[in-house]
């Protein structure tokens, strides 16, 4: 039975499953492996992806692949960590320095639209995202990512509403972010027209809460 891991310990556990490349040539080889895995996931989904296929497409031996990724789950972890880091960087930059409600409304709406378009366009991200529901450690990574992103948002709320209770603002930001992830999952699982309406409705609901006095 898998132990219940905290977000931090889950990330450490995943990192320990694979060897980190220390030389430029090794890093380039790992990049080819991850690119090959991404292409295969886009074509057939992560469930159907096989380690031998990844090695063949990346132009490396199966032994070389196993040096860095002991199993398919380690590849999924590496891709998930990469997308998580990229998303946190994007969100942090978008929300940095916001000090008025108008800019928050604009930045938040734009972030929601960006992520909706991203998940519509990137089958790899959709596959990994849906896979988190069946993998406890990936769920912990997703939760840690959500908390980190909510911290960026709560920092803005604290600047806009300095008299409000900080814990309440943190809870609001976390809940708004979690609801956004659920809304995205729903939106990409239905027809595009309905998905567009769901995303628009989520933005209206979230902004009413975020901009409340």
PDB file of C-alpha atoms in Angstrom:
ATOM      1  CA  UNK A   1       0.000   0.000   0.000  1.00  0.00           C
ATOM      2  CA  UNK A   2       1.312   3.443  -0.888  1.00  0.00           C
ATOM      3  CA  UNK A   3       2.011   5.751   2.017  1.00  0.00           C
ATOM      4  CA  UNK A   4       0.150   9.030   2.163  1.00  0.00           C
ATOM      5  CA  UNK A   5       2.819  11.580   1.282  1.00  0.00           C
ATOM      6  CA  UNK A   6       2.913  15.257   1.983  1.00  0.00           C
ATOM      7  CA  UNK A   7       3.424  17.485  -1.079  1.00  0.00           C
ATOM      8  CA  UNK A   8       7.094  18.014  -0.192  1.00  0.00           C
ATOM      9  CA  UNK A   9       7.849  14.370   0.532  1.00  0.00           C
ATOM     10  CA  UNK A  10       6.021  13.297  -2.611  1.00  0.00           C
ATOM     11  CA  UNK A  11       8.244  15.525  -4.711  1.00  0.00           C
ATOM     12  CA  UNK A  12      11.376  14.218  -2.962  1.00  0.00           C
ATOM     13  CA  UNK A  13      10.216  10.659  -3.550  1.00  0.00           C
ATOM     14  CA  UNK A  14       9.735  11.325  -7.265  1.00  0.00           C
ATOM     15  CA  UNK A  15      13.100  13.048  -7.586  1.00  0.00           C
ATOM     16  CA  UNK A  16      14.847  10.097  -5.979  1.00  0.00           C
ATOM     17  CA  UNK A  17      13.368   7.726  -8.552  1.00  0.00           C
ATOM     18  CA  UNK A  18      15.523   9.048 -11.358  1.00  0.00           C
ATOM     19  CA  UNK A  19      19.124  10.023 -11.890  1.00  0.00           C
ATOM     20  CA  UNK A  20      19.736  13.718 -12.498  1.00  0.00           C
ATOM     21  CA  UNK A  21      21.860  14.463 -15.581  1.00  0.00           C
ATOM     22  CA  UNK A  22      25.104  16.198 -14.607  1.00  0.00           C
ATOM     23  CA  UNK A  23      26.743  16.759 -18.007  1.00  0.00           C
ATOM     24  CA  UNK A  24      25.543  18.743 -21.009  1.00  0.00           C
ATOM     25  CA  UNK A  25      25.459  15.656 -23.227  1.00  0.00           C
ATOM     26  CA  UNK A  26      23.401  13.806 -20.625  1.00  0.00           C
ATOM     27  CA  UNK A  27      21.017  16.738 -20.278  1.00  0.00           C
ATOM     28  CA  UNK A  28      20.530  16.831 -24.026  1.00  0.00           C
ATOM     29  CA  UNK A  29      19.821  13.103 -24.021  1.00  0.00           C
ATOM     30  CA  UNK A  30      17.242  13.516 -21.265  1.00  0.00           C
ATOM     31  CA  UNK A  31      15.606  16.326 -23.249  1.00  0.00           C
ATOM     32  CA  UNK A  32      15.289  13.982 -26.224  1.00  0.00           C
ATOM     33  CA  UNK A  33      13.745  11.324 -23.994  1.00  0.00           C
ATOM     34  CA  UNK A  34      11.174  13.726 -22.578  1.00  0.00           C
ATOM     35  CA  UNK A  35      10.406  15.130 -26.032  1.00  0.00           C
ATOM     36  CA  UNK A  36       9.890  11.599 -27.335  1.00  0.00           C
ATOM     37  CA  UNK A  37       7.634  10.740 -24.412  1.00  0.00           C
ATOM     38  CA  UNK A  38       5.603  13.918 -24.957  1.00  0.00           C
ATOM     39  CA  UNK A  39       5.117  13.072 -28.622  1.00  0.00           C
ATOM     40  CA  UNK A  40       4.015   9.532 -27.819  1.00  0.00           C
ATOM     41  CA  UNK A  41       1.603  10.717 -25.139  1.00  0.00           C
ATOM     42  CA  UNK A  42       0.135  13.216 -27.594  1.00  0.00           C
ATOM     43  CA  UNK A  43      -0.357  10.428 -30.140  1.00  0.00           C
ATOM     44  CA  UNK A  44      -1.648   7.598 -27.979  1.00  0.00           C
ATOM     45  CA  UNK A  45      -1.926   8.622 -24.332  1.00  0.00           C
ATOM     46  CA  UNK A  46       0.328   7.799 -21.406  1.00  0.00           C
ATOM     47  CA  UNK A  47      -1.370   4.457 -20.699  1.00  0.00           C
ATOM     48  CA  UNK A  48      -0.329   3.097 -24.084  1.00  0.00           C
ATOM     49  CA  UNK A  49       3.176   4.558 -24.020  1.00  0.00           C
ATOM     50  CA  UNK A  50       5.952   1.981 -23.644  1.00  0.00           C
ATOM     51  CA  UNK A  51       9.510   2.527 -22.461  1.00  0.00           C
ATOM     52  CA  UNK A  52      10.908   0.811 -25.552  1.00  0.00           C
ATOM     53  CA  UNK A  53       9.016   3.226 -27.784  1.00  0.00           C
ATOM     54  CA  UNK A  54      10.403   6.198 -25.869  1.00  0.00           C
ATOM     55  CA  UNK A  55      13.975   4.917 -26.236  1.00  0.00           C
ATOM     56  CA  UNK A  56      13.548   4.179 -29.940  1.00  0.00           C
ATOM     57  CA  UNK A  57      12.049   7.577 -30.746  1.00  0.00           C
ATOM     58  CA  UNK A  58      14.656   9.399 -28.642  1.00  0.00           C
ATOM     59  CA  UNK A  59      17.459   7.520 -30.387  1.00  0.00           C
ATOM     60  CA  UNK A  60      18.895   6.066 -27.186  1.00  0.00           C
ATOM     61  CA  UNK A  61      19.341   2.575 -25.842  1.00  0.00           C
ATOM     62  CA  UNK A  62      16.765   1.201 -23.440  1.00  0.00           C
ATOM     63  CA  UNK A  63      19.539   0.937 -20.847  1.00  0.00           C
ATOM     64  CA  UNK A  64      20.292   4.630 -21.199  1.00  0.00           C
ATOM     65  CA  UNK A  65      16.615   5.464 -20.743  1.00  0.00           C
ATOM     66  CA  UNK A  66      16.428   3.361 -17.581  1.00  0.00           C
ATOM     67  CA  UNK A  67      19.490   5.136 -16.192  1.00  0.00           C
ATOM     68  CA  UNK A  68      17.466   8.327 -15.940  1.00  0.00           C
ATOM     69  CA  UNK A  69      13.898   7.024 -15.771  1.00  0.00           C
ATOM     70  CA  UNK A  70      13.449   3.674 -14.036  1.00  0.00           C
ATOM     71  CA  UNK A  71       9.852   3.370 -15.212  1.00  0.00           C
ATOM     72  CA  UNK A  72       7.094   5.134 -17.120  1.00  0.00           C
ATOM     73  CA  UNK A  73       5.822   6.780 -13.946  1.00  0.00           C
ATOM     74  CA  UNK A  74       9.158   8.569 -13.520  1.00  0.00           C
ATOM     75  CA  UNK A  75       8.791  10.050 -17.013  1.00  0.00           C
ATOM     76  CA  UNK A  76       5.280  11.269 -16.214  1.00  0.00           C
ATOM     77  CA  UNK A  77       6.615  12.778 -12.987  1.00  0.00           C
ATOM     78  CA  UNK A  78       9.371  14.635 -14.838  1.00  0.00           C
ATOM     79  CA  UNK A  79       6.886  16.064 -17.337  1.00  0.00           C
ATOM     80  CA  UNK A  80       4.459  17.012 -14.571  1.00  0.00           C
ATOM     81  CA  UNK A  81       7.197  18.756 -12.605  1.00  0.00           C
ATOM     82  CA  UNK A  82       8.262  20.652 -15.713  1.00  0.00           C
ATOM     83  CA  UNK A  83       4.746  21.891 -16.475  1.00  0.00           C
ATOM     84  CA  UNK A  84       4.262  22.769 -12.812  1.00  0.00           C
ATOM     85  CA  UNK A  85       7.422  24.868 -12.704  1.00  0.00           C
ATOM     86  CA  UNK A  86       6.501  26.626 -15.941  1.00  0.00           C
ATOM     87  CA  UNK A  87       2.979  27.405 -14.748  1.00  0.00           C
ATOM     88  CA  UNK A  88       4.179  28.763 -11.413  1.00  0.00           C
ATOM     89  CA  UNK A  89       6.650  31.037 -13.184  1.00  0.00           C
ATOM     90  CA  UNK A  90       3.941  32.314 -15.521  1.00  0.00           C
ATOM     91  CA  UNK A  91       1.444  32.930 -12.705  1.00  0.00           C
ATOM     92  CA  UNK A  92       3.999  34.581 -10.460  1.00  0.00           C
ATOM     93  CA  UNK A  93       4.987  36.985 -13.232  1.00  0.00           C
ATOM     94  CA  UNK A  94       1.383  37.777 -14.145  1.00  0.00           C
ATOM     95  CA  UNK A  95       0.371  38.608 -10.560  1.00  0.00           C
ATOM     96  CA  UNK A  96       3.563  40.319  -9.405  1.00  0.00           C
ATOM     97  CA  UNK A  97       3.145  43.919  -8.329  1.00  0.00           C
ATOM     98  CA  UNK A  98      -0.624  44.112  -8.817  1.00  0.00           C
ATOM     99  CA  UNK A  99      -1.986  46.719  -6.444  1.00  0.00           C
ATOM    100  CA  UNK A 100      -5.456  47.614  -7.735  1.00  0.00           C
ATOM    101  CA  UNK A 101      -8.667  45.748  -8.491  1.00  0.00           C
ATOM    102  CA  UNK A 102      -8.729  46.638 -12.178  1.00  0.00           C
ATOM    103  CA  UNK A 103      -5.317  45.096 -12.818  1.00  0.00           C
ATOM    104  CA  UNK A 104      -6.232  42.003 -10.799  1.00  0.00           C
ATOM    105  CA  UNK A 105      -9.387  41.534 -12.863  1.00  0.00           C
ATOM    106  CA  UNK A 106      -7.447  41.854 -16.111  1.00  0.00           C
ATOM    107  CA  UNK A 107      -4.544  39.616 -15.049  1.00  0.00           C
ATOM    108  CA  UNK A 108      -6.740  36.896 -13.560  1.00  0.00           C
ATOM    109  CA  UNK A 109      -9.031  36.786 -16.610  1.00  0.00           C
ATOM    110  CA  UNK A 110      -6.039  36.572 -18.916  1.00  0.00           C
ATOM    111  CA  UNK A 111      -4.478  33.744 -16.882  1.00  0.00           C
ATOM    112  CA  UNK A 112      -7.697  31.739 -17.015  1.00  0.00           C
ATOM    113  CA  UNK A 113      -7.925  32.225 -20.780  1.00  0.00           C
ATOM    114  CA  UNK A 114      -4.278  31.257 -21.262  1.00  0.00           C
ATOM    115  CA  UNK A 115      -4.677  28.029 -19.338  1.00  0.00           C
ATOM    116  CA  UNK A 116      -7.900  27.140 -21.055  1.00  0.00           C
ATOM    117  CA  UNK A 117      -6.279  27.571 -24.481  1.00  0.00           C
ATOM    118  CA  UNK A 118      -3.209  25.669 -23.296  1.00  0.00           C
ATOM    119  CA  UNK A 119      -5.182  22.661 -22.142  1.00  0.00           C
ATOM    120  CA  UNK A 120      -7.259  22.665 -25.290  1.00  0.00           C
ATOM    121  CA  UNK A 121      -4.116  22.690 -27.418  1.00  0.00           C
ATOM    122  CA  UNK A 122      -1.801  20.404 -25.448  1.00  0.00           C
ATOM    123  CA  UNK A 123      -2.899  16.759 -25.210  1.00  0.00           C
ATOM    124  CA  UNK A 124       0.151  15.921 -23.089  1.00  0.00           C
ATOM    125  CA  UNK A 125      -0.884  18.328 -20.342  1.00  0.00           C
ATOM    126  CA  UNK A 126      -4.456  17.059 -20.472  1.00  0.00           C
ATOM    127  CA  UNK A 127      -3.254  13.470 -20.197  1.00  0.00           C
ATOM    128  CA  UNK A 128      -1.001  14.206 -17.225  1.00  0.00           C
ATOM    129  CA  UNK A 129      -3.704  16.260 -15.549  1.00  0.00           C
ATOM    130  CA  UNK A 130      -6.281  13.491 -15.882  1.00  0.00           C
ATOM    131  CA  UNK A 131      -3.688  10.988 -14.701  1.00  0.00           C
ATOM    132  CA  UNK A 132      -3.303  12.781 -11.394  1.00  0.00           C
ATOM    133  CA  UNK A 133      -6.642  11.373 -10.329  1.00  0.00           C
ATOM    134  CA  UNK A 134      -5.282   7.817 -10.349  1.00  0.00           C
ATOM    135  CA  UNK A 135      -1.864   8.520  -8.822  1.00  0.00           C
ATOM    136  CA  UNK A 136      -1.705   9.615  -5.198  1.00  0.00           C
ATOM    137  CA  UNK A 137       1.774  11.099  -5.504  1.00  0.00           C
ATOM    138  CA  UNK A 138       0.789  13.096  -8.578  1.00  0.00           C
ATOM    139  CA  UNK A 139      -2.259  14.377  -6.714  1.00  0.00           C
ATOM    140  CA  UNK A 140       0.084  15.579  -3.990  1.00  0.00           C
ATOM    141  CA  UNK A 141       2.222  17.368  -6.580  1.00  0.00           C
ATOM    142  CA  UNK A 142      -0.870  18.987  -8.042  1.00  0.00           C
ATOM    143  CA  UNK A 143      -2.014  20.054  -4.575  1.00  0.00           C
ATOM    144  CA  UNK A 144       1.387  21.571  -3.808  1.00  0.00           C
ATOM    145  CA  UNK A 145       1.262  23.417  -7.129  1.00  0.00           C
ATOM    146  CA  UNK A 146      -2.233  24.689  -6.365  1.00  0.00           C
ATOM    147  CA  UNK A 147      -1.162  25.943  -2.949  1.00  0.00           C
ATOM    148  CA  UNK A 148       1.849  27.721  -4.420  1.00  0.00           C
ATOM    149  CA  UNK A 149      -0.274  29.421  -7.061  1.00  0.00           C
ATOM    150  CA  UNK A 150      -2.869  30.364  -4.469  1.00  0.00           C
ATOM    151  CA  UNK A 151      -0.126  32.055  -2.462  1.00  0.00           C
ATOM    152  CA  UNK A 152       0.614  34.341  -5.411  1.00  0.00           C
ATOM    153  CA  UNK A 153      -3.074  35.215  -5.562  1.00  0.00           C
ATOM    154  CA  UNK A 154      -3.497  35.683  -1.809  1.00  0.00           C
ATOM    155  CA  UNK A 155      -0.501  38.049  -1.791  1.00  0.00           C
ATOM    156  CA  UNK A 156      -2.411  40.280  -4.213  1.00  0.00           C
ATOM    157  CA  UNK A 157      -5.575  40.099  -2.099  1.00  0.00           C
ATOM    158  CA  UNK A 158      -3.628  41.103   0.997  1.00  0.00           C
ATOM    159  CA  UNK A 159      -2.324  44.169  -0.809  1.00  0.00           C
ATOM    160  CA  UNK A 160      -5.810  45.101  -1.998  1.00  0.00           C
ATOM    161  CA  UNK A 161      -7.572  44.384   1.306  1.00  0.00           C
ATOM    162  CA  UNK A 162      -5.031  45.048   4.088  1.00  0.00           C
ATOM    163  CA  UNK A 163      -7.734  45.233   6.763  1.00  0.00           C
ATOM    164  CA  UNK A 164      -9.132  41.775   5.952  1.00  0.00           C
ATOM    165  CA  UNK A 165      -8.222  38.657   7.911  1.00  0.00           C
ATOM    166  CA  UNK A 166      -5.143  37.120   6.198  1.00  0.00           C
ATOM    167  CA  UNK A 167      -6.274  33.543   6.848  1.00  0.00           C
ATOM    168  CA  UNK A 168      -9.627  34.270   5.199  1.00  0.00           C
ATOM    169  CA  UNK A 169      -7.907  35.705   2.127  1.00  0.00           C
ATOM    170  CA  UNK A 170      -5.593  32.688   1.920  1.00  0.00           C
ATOM    171  CA  UNK A 171      -8.564  30.337   2.094  1.00  0.00           C
ATOM    172  CA  UNK A 172     -10.405  32.320  -0.572  1.00  0.00           C
ATOM    173  CA  UNK A 173      -7.414  32.280  -2.906  1.00  0.00           C
ATOM    174  CA  UNK A 174      -6.867  28.543  -2.431  1.00  0.00           C
ATOM    175  CA  UNK A 175     -10.517  27.715  -2.999  1.00  0.00           C
ATOM    176  CA  UNK A 176     -10.755  29.943  -6.067  1.00  0.00           C
ATOM    177  CA  UNK A 177      -7.709  28.221  -7.529  1.00  0.00           C
ATOM    178  CA  UNK A 178      -9.001  24.723  -6.791  1.00  0.00           C
ATOM    179  CA  UNK A 179     -12.382  25.594  -8.283  1.00  0.00           C
ATOM    180  CA  UNK A 180     -10.576  26.876 -11.362  1.00  0.00           C
ATOM    181  CA  UNK A 181      -8.789  23.564 -11.851  1.00  0.00           C
ATOM    182  CA  UNK A 182     -12.094  21.718 -11.515  1.00  0.00           C
ATOM    183  CA  UNK A 183     -13.734  24.117 -13.967  1.00  0.00           C
ATOM    184  CA  UNK A 184     -10.955  23.528 -16.499  1.00  0.00           C
ATOM    185  CA  UNK A 185     -11.306  19.756 -16.237  1.00  0.00           C
ATOM    186  CA  UNK A 186     -15.018  20.078 -16.844  1.00  0.00           C
ATOM    187  CA  UNK A 187     -14.608  22.558 -19.695  1.00  0.00           C
ATOM    188  CA  UNK A 188     -12.199  20.377 -21.690  1.00  0.00           C
ATOM    189  CA  UNK A 189     -14.387  17.299 -21.201  1.00  0.00           C
ATOM    190  CA  UNK A 190     -17.435  18.749 -22.974  1.00  0.00           C
ATOM    191  CA  UNK A 191     -18.101  20.283 -26.362  1.00  0.00           C
ATOM    192  CA  UNK A 192     -16.102  23.437 -27.035  1.00  0.00           C
ATOM    193  CA  UNK A 193     -19.085  25.791 -27.048  1.00  0.00           C
ATOM    194  CA  UNK A 194     -20.268  24.571 -23.666  1.00  0.00           C
ATOM    195  CA  UNK A 195     -16.701  24.606 -22.361  1.00  0.00           C
ATOM    196  CA  UNK A 196     -16.356  28.260 -23.343  1.00  0.00           C
ATOM    197  CA  UNK A 197     -19.505  29.098 -21.406  1.00  0.00           C
ATOM    198  CA  UNK A 198     -18.289  27.196 -18.346  1.00  0.00           C
ATOM    199  CA  UNK A 199     -14.965  29.029 -18.322  1.00  0.00           C
ATOM    200  CA  UNK A 200     -16.693  32.390 -18.713  1.00  0.00           C
ATOM    201  CA  UNK A 201     -19.047  31.544 -15.839  1.00  0.00           C
ATOM    202  CA  UNK A 202     -16.142  30.507 -13.631  1.00  0.00           C
ATOM    203  CA  UNK A 203     -14.350  33.782 -14.291  1.00  0.00           C
ATOM    204  CA  UNK A 204     -17.439  35.782 -13.344  1.00  0.00           C
ATOM    205  CA  UNK A 205     -17.936  33.808 -10.128  1.00  0.00           C
ATOM    206  CA  UNK A 206     -14.259  33.895  -9.138  1.00  0.00           C
ATOM    207  CA  UNK A 207     -13.863  37.607  -9.805  1.00  0.00           C
ATOM    208  CA  UNK A 208     -16.939  38.467  -7.755  1.00  0.00           C
ATOM    209  CA  UNK A 209     -15.303  36.754  -4.799  1.00  0.00           C
ATOM    210  CA  UNK A 210     -11.802  38.086  -5.428  1.00  0.00           C
ATOM    211  CA  UNK A 211     -12.968  41.675  -5.887  1.00  0.00           C
ATOM    212  CA  UNK A 212     -15.405  41.675  -2.981  1.00  0.00           C
ATOM    213  CA  UNK A 213     -14.846  44.520  -0.535  1.00  0.00           C
TER     214      UNK A 213
END
